[in-house]
PDB file of C-alpha atoms in Angstrom:
ATOM      1  CA  UNK C   1      49.282 -45.208 -62.119  1.00  0.00           C
ATOM      2  CA  UNK C   2      49.108 -41.441 -62.725  1.00  0.00           C
ATOM      3  CA  UNK C   3      46.332 -38.880 -63.043  1.00  0.00           C
ATOM      4  CA  UNK C   4      45.965 -36.300 -65.860  1.00  0.00           C
ATOM      5  CA  UNK C   5      48.536 -34.004 -64.245  1.00  0.00           C
ATOM      6  CA  UNK C   6      51.114 -36.781 -64.271  1.00  0.00           C
ATOM      7  CA  UNK C   7      51.116 -37.192 -60.491  1.00  0.00           C
ATOM      8  CA  UNK C   8      51.067 -40.666 -59.032  1.00  0.00           C
ATOM      9  CA  UNK C   9      47.708 -41.639 -57.560  1.00  0.00           C
ATOM     10  CA  UNK C  10      47.682 -43.242 -54.103  1.00  0.00           C
ATOM     11  CA  UNK C  11      47.132 -46.986 -54.117  1.00  0.00           C
ATOM     12  CA  UNK C  12      43.610 -47.834 -53.021  1.00  0.00           C
ATOM     13  CA  UNK C  13      42.437 -51.194 -51.757  1.00  0.00           C
ATOM     14  CA  UNK C  14      38.826 -52.295 -52.155  1.00  0.00           C
ATOM     15  CA  UNK C  15      37.169 -52.346 -48.691  1.00  0.00           C
ATOM     16  CA  UNK C  16      36.108 -55.975 -49.197  1.00  0.00           C
ATOM     17  CA  UNK C  17      39.775 -56.981 -49.578  1.00  0.00           C
ATOM     18  CA  UNK C  18      40.904 -55.369 -46.315  1.00  0.00           C
ATOM     19  CA  UNK C  19      41.890 -57.767 -43.560  1.00  0.00           C
ATOM     20  CA  UNK C  20      39.223 -58.318 -40.882  1.00  0.00           C
ATOM     21  CA  UNK C  21      40.081 -57.620 -37.243  1.00  0.00           C
ATOM     22  CA  UNK C  22      38.781 -59.332 -34.116  1.00  0.00           C
ATOM     23  CA  UNK C  23      36.599 -56.253 -33.551  1.00  0.00           C
ATOM     24  CA  UNK C  24      35.080 -56.581 -37.054  1.00  0.00           C
ATOM     25  CA  UNK C  25      34.244 -60.242 -36.416  1.00  0.00           C
ATOM     26  CA  UNK C  26      32.746 -59.504 -33.007  1.00  0.00           C
ATOM     27  CA  UNK C  27      30.561 -56.680 -34.364  1.00  0.00           C
ATOM     28  CA  UNK C  28      29.148 -59.005 -37.036  1.00  0.00           C
ATOM     29  CA  UNK C  29      28.625 -61.751 -34.440  1.00  0.00           C
ATOM     30  CA  UNK C  30      26.654 -59.341 -32.241  1.00  0.00           C
ATOM     31  CA  UNK C  31      24.355 -58.510 -35.155  1.00  0.00           C
ATOM     32  CA  UNK C  32      23.770 -62.216 -35.765  1.00  0.00           C
ATOM     33  CA  UNK C  33      22.899 -62.798 -32.106  1.00  0.00           C
ATOM     34  CA  UNK C  34      20.369 -59.937 -32.282  1.00  0.00           C
ATOM     35  CA  UNK C  35      18.874 -61.414 -35.447  1.00  0.00           C
ATOM     36  CA  UNK C  36      18.448 -64.773 -33.704  1.00  0.00           C
ATOM     37  CA  UNK C  37      16.862 -63.028 -30.705  1.00  0.00           C
ATOM     38  CA  UNK C  38      14.413 -61.294 -33.074  1.00  0.00           C
ATOM     39  CA  UNK C  39      13.492 -64.647 -34.631  1.00  0.00           C
ATOM     40  CA  UNK C  40      15.000 -63.841 -38.034  1.00  0.00           C
ATOM     41  CA  UNK C  41      17.393 -66.805 -37.999  1.00  0.00           C
ATOM     42  CA  UNK C  42      17.375 -70.101 -36.103  1.00  0.00           C
ATOM     43  CA  UNK C  43      19.920 -71.322 -33.582  1.00  0.00           C
ATOM     44  CA  UNK C  44      21.296 -73.725 -36.202  1.00  0.00           C
ATOM     45  CA  UNK C  45      21.691 -70.885 -38.709  1.00  0.00           C
ATOM     46  CA  UNK C  46      23.368 -68.775 -36.045  1.00  0.00           C
ATOM     47  CA  UNK C  47      25.943 -71.481 -35.352  1.00  0.00           C
ATOM     48  CA  UNK C  48      26.626 -71.963 -39.069  1.00  0.00           C
ATOM     49  CA  UNK C  49      27.090 -68.242 -39.664  1.00  0.00           C
ATOM     50  CA  UNK C  50      29.277 -67.753 -36.610  1.00  0.00           C
ATOM     51  CA  UNK C  51      31.563 -70.450 -37.991  1.00  0.00           C
ATOM     52  CA  UNK C  52      31.952 -68.352 -41.154  1.00  0.00           C
ATOM     53  CA  UNK C  53      32.479 -65.168 -39.132  1.00  0.00           C
ATOM     54  CA  UNK C  54      35.285 -66.484 -36.944  1.00  0.00           C
ATOM     55  CA  UNK C  55      37.026 -68.036 -39.939  1.00  0.00           C
ATOM     56  CA  UNK C  56      36.806 -64.820 -41.992  1.00  0.00           C
ATOM     57  CA  UNK C  57      40.088 -63.299 -43.150  1.00  0.00           C
ATOM     58  CA  UNK C  58      38.775 -60.223 -45.009  1.00  0.00           C
ATOM     59  CA  UNK C  59      35.866 -57.817 -44.611  1.00  0.00           C
ATOM     60  CA  UNK C  60      34.391 -59.289 -47.790  1.00  0.00           C
ATOM     61  CA  UNK C  61      34.262 -62.723 -46.126  1.00  0.00           C
ATOM     62  CA  UNK C  62      31.971 -61.233 -43.472  1.00  0.00           C
ATOM     63  CA  UNK C  63      29.405 -59.773 -45.871  1.00  0.00           C
ATOM     64  CA  UNK C  64      27.428 -62.895 -46.939  1.00  0.00           C
ATOM     65  CA  UNK C  65      26.183 -63.718 -43.427  1.00  0.00           C
ATOM     66  CA  UNK C  66      24.414 -60.324 -43.166  1.00  0.00           C
ATOM     67  CA  UNK C  67      22.913 -59.872 -46.641  1.00  0.00           C
ATOM     68  CA  UNK C  68      19.423 -61.175 -45.721  1.00  0.00           C
ATOM     69  CA  UNK C  69      19.164 -59.418 -42.331  1.00  0.00           C
ATOM     70  CA  UNK C  70      17.293 -56.066 -42.423  1.00  0.00           C
ATOM     71  CA  UNK C  71      19.200 -53.152 -40.949  1.00  0.00           C
ATOM     72  CA  UNK C  72      22.471 -55.057 -40.634  1.00  0.00           C
ATOM     73  CA  UNK C  73      25.620 -52.963 -41.114  1.00  0.00           C
ATOM     74  CA  UNK C  74      28.314 -54.542 -43.239  1.00  0.00           C
ATOM     75  CA  UNK C  75      31.893 -53.875 -42.058  1.00  0.00           C
ATOM     76  CA  UNK C  76      32.801 -52.815 -45.599  1.00  0.00           C
ATOM     77  CA  UNK C  77      30.229 -49.997 -45.458  1.00  0.00           C
ATOM     78  CA  UNK C  78      32.081 -48.067 -42.762  1.00  0.00           C
ATOM     79  CA  UNK C  79      35.572 -49.016 -43.933  1.00  0.00           C
ATOM     80  CA  UNK C  80      37.605 -46.033 -45.139  1.00  0.00           C
ATOM     81  CA  UNK C  81      41.119 -45.736 -46.519  1.00  0.00           C
ATOM     82  CA  UNK C  82      43.582 -44.723 -43.763  1.00  0.00           C
ATOM     83  CA  UNK C  83      44.221 -41.333 -45.380  1.00  0.00           C
ATOM     84  CA  UNK C  84      40.505 -40.501 -45.195  1.00  0.00           C
ATOM     85  CA  UNK C  85      40.301 -41.575 -41.568  1.00  0.00           C
ATOM     86  CA  UNK C  86      43.255 -39.381 -40.619  1.00  0.00           C
ATOM     87  CA  UNK C  87      41.878 -36.301 -42.373  1.00  0.00           C
ATOM     88  CA  UNK C  88      38.316 -36.582 -41.055  1.00  0.00           C
ATOM     89  CA  UNK C  89      38.506 -34.632 -37.831  1.00  0.00           C
ATOM     90  CA  UNK C  90      35.163 -32.804 -37.845  1.00  0.00           C
ATOM     91  CA  UNK C  91      33.381 -34.079 -34.713  1.00  0.00           C
ATOM     92  CA  UNK C  92      30.010 -34.320 -36.459  1.00  0.00           C
ATOM     93  CA  UNK C  93      31.582 -36.729 -38.983  1.00  0.00           C
ATOM     94  CA  UNK C  94      32.457 -39.128 -36.167  1.00  0.00           C
ATOM     95  CA  UNK C  95      28.856 -40.186 -35.474  1.00  0.00           C
ATOM     96  CA  UNK C  96      27.812 -43.606 -36.747  1.00  0.00           C
ATOM     97  CA  UNK C  97      29.123 -47.128 -36.958  1.00  0.00           C
ATOM     98  CA  UNK C  98      28.467 -50.480 -35.338  1.00  0.00           C
ATOM     99  CA  UNK C  99      28.555 -50.068 -31.522  1.00  0.00           C
ATOM    100  CA  UNK C 100      31.516 -51.563 -29.708  1.00  0.00           C
ATOM    101  CA  UNK C 101      31.639 -53.095 -26.246  1.00  0.00           C
ATOM    102  CA  UNK C 102      28.891 -51.965 -23.845  1.00  0.00           C
ATOM    103  CA  UNK C 103      30.894 -52.718 -20.680  1.00  0.00           C
ATOM    104  CA  UNK C 104      34.256 -52.064 -19.020  1.00  0.00           C
ATOM    105  CA  UNK C 105      34.783 -54.089 -15.841  1.00  0.00           C
ATOM    106  CA  UNK C 106      37.797 -54.188 -13.521  1.00  0.00           C
ATOM    107  CA  UNK C 107      37.684 -56.267 -10.312  1.00  0.00           C
ATOM    108  CA  UNK C 108      41.022 -56.231  -8.515  1.00  0.00           C
ATOM    109  CA  UNK C 109      42.522 -55.565 -11.940  1.00  0.00           C
ATOM    110  CA  UNK C 110      42.694 -52.951 -14.664  1.00  0.00           C
ATOM    111  CA  UNK C 111      41.090 -52.505 -18.069  1.00  0.00           C
ATOM    112  CA  UNK C 112      40.834 -49.827 -20.724  1.00  0.00           C
ATOM    113  CA  UNK C 113      38.892 -48.763 -23.790  1.00  0.00           C
ATOM    114  CA  UNK C 114      41.008 -46.625 -26.088  1.00  0.00           C
ATOM    115  CA  UNK C 115      42.108 -46.147 -29.672  1.00  0.00           C
ATOM    116  CA  UNK C 116      39.681 -46.518 -32.570  1.00  0.00           C
ATOM    117  CA  UNK C 117      36.370 -47.884 -31.254  1.00  0.00           C
ATOM    118  CA  UNK C 118      32.668 -47.033 -31.517  1.00  0.00           C
ATOM    119  CA  UNK C 119      31.060 -45.877 -28.272  1.00  0.00           C
ATOM    120  CA  UNK C 120      27.553 -47.384 -27.923  1.00  0.00           C
ATOM    121  CA  UNK C 121      24.540 -45.316 -26.872  1.00  0.00           C
ATOM    122  CA  UNK C 122      24.987 -46.691 -23.335  1.00  0.00           C
ATOM    123  CA  UNK C 123      28.330 -47.863 -21.933  1.00  0.00           C
ATOM    124  CA  UNK C 124      28.552 -49.225 -18.371  1.00  0.00           C
ATOM    125  CA  UNK C 125      31.824 -49.198 -16.447  1.00  0.00           C
ATOM    126  CA  UNK C 126      32.381 -50.863 -13.057  1.00  0.00           C
ATOM    127  CA  UNK C 127      35.547 -50.943 -10.972  1.00  0.00           C
ATOM    128  CA  UNK C 128      36.120 -52.615  -7.588  1.00  0.00           C
ATOM    129  CA  UNK C 129      39.615 -52.461  -6.143  1.00  0.00           C
ATOM    130  CA  UNK C 130      40.771 -51.825  -9.686  1.00  0.00           C
ATOM    131  CA  UNK C 131      41.042 -49.226 -12.416  1.00  0.00           C
ATOM    132  CA  UNK C 132      39.344 -48.417 -15.711  1.00  0.00           C
ATOM    133  CA  UNK C 133      40.456 -45.930 -18.354  1.00  0.00           C
ATOM    134  CA  UNK C 134      38.045 -44.908 -21.125  1.00  0.00           C
ATOM    135  CA  UNK C 135      39.714 -42.740 -23.766  1.00  0.00           C
ATOM    136  CA  UNK C 136      37.402 -41.134 -26.352  1.00  0.00           C
ATOM    137  CA  UNK C 137      39.955 -39.062 -28.259  1.00  0.00           C
ATOM    138  CA  UNK C 138      40.132 -41.478 -31.212  1.00  0.00           C
ATOM    139  CA  UNK C 139      36.642 -42.921 -30.806  1.00  0.00           C
ATOM    140  CA  UNK C 140      33.542 -42.724 -32.961  1.00  0.00           C
ATOM    141  CA  UNK C 141      30.041 -42.505 -31.493  1.00  0.00           C
ATOM    142  CA  UNK C 142      27.184 -44.820 -32.454  1.00  0.00           C
ATOM    143  CA  UNK C 143      24.742 -41.953 -31.855  1.00  0.00           C
ATOM    144  CA  UNK C 144      25.122 -38.209 -31.380  1.00  0.00           C
ATOM    145  CA  UNK C 145      24.273 -38.508 -27.664  1.00  0.00           C
ATOM    146  CA  UNK C 146      25.881 -41.286 -25.610  1.00  0.00           C
ATOM    147  CA  UNK C 147      25.951 -42.029 -21.888  1.00  0.00           C
ATOM    148  CA  UNK C 148      28.732 -43.573 -19.823  1.00  0.00           C
ATOM    149  CA  UNK C 149      27.613 -44.872 -16.432  1.00  0.00           C
ATOM    150  CA  UNK C 150      30.650 -45.209 -14.165  1.00  0.00           C
ATOM    151  CA  UNK C 151      30.426 -46.997 -10.810  1.00  0.00           C
ATOM    152  CA  UNK C 152      33.623 -47.160  -8.756  1.00  0.00           C
ATOM    153  CA  UNK C 153      33.912 -48.789  -5.317  1.00  0.00           C
ATOM    154  CA  UNK C 154      37.300 -48.330  -3.642  1.00  0.00           C
ATOM    155  CA  UNK C 155      38.664 -47.942  -7.166  1.00  0.00           C
ATOM    156  CA  UNK C 156      39.289 -45.433  -9.921  1.00  0.00           C
ATOM    157  CA  UNK C 157      37.691 -44.729 -13.292  1.00  0.00           C
ATOM    158  CA  UNK C 158      39.179 -42.168 -15.689  1.00  0.00           C
ATOM    159  CA  UNK C 159      37.197 -40.931 -18.686  1.00  0.00           C
ATOM    160  CA  UNK C 160      39.148 -38.835 -21.218  1.00  0.00           C
ATOM    161  CA  UNK C 161      36.942 -36.686 -23.466  1.00  0.00           C
ATOM    162  CA  UNK C 162      38.276 -34.573 -26.370  1.00  0.00           C
ATOM    163  CA  UNK C 163      37.498 -30.871 -26.144  1.00  0.00           C
ATOM    164  CA  UNK C 164      35.624 -30.780 -29.471  1.00  0.00           C
ATOM    165  CA  UNK C 165      32.633 -32.721 -28.086  1.00  0.00           C
ATOM    166  CA  UNK C 166      30.144 -31.708 -25.415  1.00  0.00           C
ATOM    167  CA  UNK C 167      30.440 -33.357 -21.991  1.00  0.00           C
ATOM    168  CA  UNK C 168      28.051 -33.469 -19.037  1.00  0.00           C
ATOM    169  CA  UNK C 169      29.072 -34.867 -15.664  1.00  0.00           C
ATOM    170  CA  UNK C 170      26.195 -35.780 -13.329  1.00  0.00           C
ATOM    171  CA  UNK C 171      27.644 -38.514 -11.097  1.00  0.00           C
ATOM    172  CA  UNK C 172      27.706 -38.572  -7.292  1.00  0.00           C
ATOM    173  CA  UNK C 173      30.667 -39.048  -4.962  1.00  0.00           C
ATOM    174  CA  UNK C 174      30.158 -40.641  -1.524  1.00  0.00           C
ATOM    175  CA  UNK C 175      33.321 -40.380   0.565  1.00  0.00           C
ATOM    176  CA  UNK C 176      34.955 -39.984  -2.807  1.00  0.00           C
ATOM    177  CA  UNK C 177      35.080 -37.682  -5.830  1.00  0.00           C
ATOM    178  CA  UNK C 178      33.075 -37.676  -9.054  1.00  0.00           C
ATOM    179  CA  UNK C 179      34.383 -34.692 -10.962  1.00  0.00           C
ATOM    180  CA  UNK C 180      35.283 -33.086 -14.245  1.00  0.00           C
ATOM    181  CA  UNK C 181      38.790 -31.700 -14.727  1.00  0.00           C
ATOM    182  CA  UNK C 182      39.841 -29.599 -17.723  1.00  0.00           C
ATOM    183  CA  UNK C 183      43.456 -30.272 -18.741  1.00  0.00           C
ATOM    184  CA  UNK C 184      45.908 -27.880 -20.440  1.00  0.00           C
ATOM    185  CA  UNK C 185      43.485 -25.104 -21.392  1.00  0.00           C
ATOM    186  CA  UNK C 186      41.005 -26.903 -23.673  1.00  0.00           C
ATOM    187  CA  UNK C 187      38.633 -24.805 -25.729  1.00  0.00           C
ATOM    188  CA  UNK C 188      35.676 -23.219 -23.844  1.00  0.00           C
ATOM    189  CA  UNK C 189      32.406 -25.161 -23.835  1.00  0.00           C
ATOM    190  CA  UNK C 190      30.668 -22.502 -25.918  1.00  0.00           C
ATOM    191  CA  UNK C 191      33.235 -22.975 -28.719  1.00  0.00           C
ATOM    192  CA  UNK C 192      32.482 -26.671 -29.245  1.00  0.00           C
ATOM    193  CA  UNK C 193      31.345 -27.052 -32.903  1.00  0.00           C
ATOM    194  CA  UNK C 194      27.636 -27.204 -33.598  1.00  0.00           C
ATOM    195  CA  UNK C 195      26.464 -30.770 -34.175  1.00  0.00           C
ATOM    196  CA  UNK C 196      29.278 -32.277 -32.120  1.00  0.00           C
ATOM    197  CA  UNK C 197      28.606 -35.474 -30.126  1.00  0.00           C
ATOM    198  CA  UNK C 198      27.331 -35.164 -26.547  1.00  0.00           C
ATOM    199  CA  UNK C 199      28.809 -37.398 -23.828  1.00  0.00           C
ATOM    200  CA  UNK C 200      27.021 -37.689 -20.471  1.00  0.00           C
ATOM    201  CA  UNK C 201      28.951 -39.327 -17.624  1.00  0.00           C
ATOM    202  CA  UNK C 202      26.866 -40.376 -14.620  1.00  0.00           C
ATOM    203  CA  UNK C 203      27.163 -42.953 -11.849  1.00  0.00           C
ATOM    204  CA  UNK C 204      28.645 -43.300  -8.366  1.00  0.00           C
ATOM    205  CA  UNK C 205      32.046 -43.103  -6.683  1.00  0.00           C
ATOM    206  CA  UNK C 206      32.064 -44.758  -3.224  1.00  0.00           C
ATOM    207  CA  UNK C 207      35.375 -44.440  -1.396  1.00  0.00           C
ATOM    208  CA  UNK C 208      36.692 -43.991  -4.879  1.00  0.00           C
ATOM    209  CA  UNK C 209      37.335 -41.524  -7.672  1.00  0.00           C
ATOM    210  CA  UNK C 210      35.704 -41.005 -11.039  1.00  0.00           C
ATOM    211  CA  UNK C 211      37.566 -38.354 -13.001  1.00  0.00           C
ATOM    212  CA  UNK C 212      36.348 -36.966 -16.318  1.00  0.00           C
ATOM    213  CA  UNK C 213      39.289 -35.274 -18.000  1.00  0.00           C
ATOM    214  CA  UNK C 214      38.471 -32.938 -20.875  1.00  0.00           C
ATOM    215  CA  UNK C 215      41.549 -32.247 -22.991  1.00  0.00           C
ATOM    216  CA  UNK C 216      42.725 -31.487 -26.535  1.00  0.00           C
ATOM    217  CA  UNK C 217      43.231 -34.332 -28.964  1.00  0.00           C
ATOM    218  CA  UNK C 218      46.543 -36.039 -29.611  1.00  0.00           C
ATOM    219  CA  UNK C 219      48.825 -33.843 -31.685  1.00  0.00           C
ATOM    220  CA  UNK C 220      51.118 -35.004 -34.477  1.00  0.00           C
ATOM    221  CA  UNK C 221      54.795 -34.175 -34.026  1.00  0.00           C
ATOM    222  CA  UNK C 222      57.852 -34.729 -36.182  1.00  0.00           C
ATOM    223  CA  UNK C 223      58.527 -38.330 -37.124  1.00  0.00           C
ATOM    224  CA  UNK C 224      54.815 -39.151 -37.368  1.00  0.00           C
ATOM    225  CA  UNK C 225      54.512 -40.051 -33.676  1.00  0.00           C
ATOM    226  CA  UNK C 226      51.682 -38.873 -31.447  1.00  0.00           C
ATOM    227  CA  UNK C 227      52.183 -36.789 -28.346  1.00  0.00           C
ATOM    228  CA  UNK C 228      49.406 -36.580 -25.788  1.00  0.00           C
ATOM    229  CA  UNK C 229      48.662 -33.063 -24.652  1.00  0.00           C
ATOM    230  CA  UNK C 230      48.186 -33.782 -20.968  1.00  0.00           C
TER     231      UNK C 230
END
């Protein structure tokens, strides 16, 4: 198909026809659980709708279970073509979406939160004899101001924050370190765009380390691969 200039138009897929991911299903399931807790649906209705959710193959399959729930966010509403997602880099445009996981826990193990995910208003991270990495460089934010509470006991928690959002570090280190480290000359704080998200990192490091690393975003290089500027 071509436009008036004769150039080929990019192929677009209707959001409802896009394949659903495990994250999409889980976000819809969380909304259903909240609706049941608010008394909007019964336990029986919840079980029936969850059966539909976990069997869903496309985003359109997930829509019917939310149509009668006030304030519910359909996964097709926030779905964007990949080209749009890649070009939208203004930090203020990255606010909104259905919140992702509210916890990151590592006990004698390791876990991470990275890639494309939606940071909830409050995210709690706990590590004991383990490690947690929270990478916000490709994340969206459910609200303009979010808080990450990091508690590390004989463990390590790393929080990577892009340099085009505001960051506040207010945690406490006891026989350990709770600190912010700027990597590879990120932009000064006073040059962060107006309206950018604000990330507050608080908590406790006991015989442990919580490191908030503020750094530039991933940069595209030849061949379409990403290189981390660390």
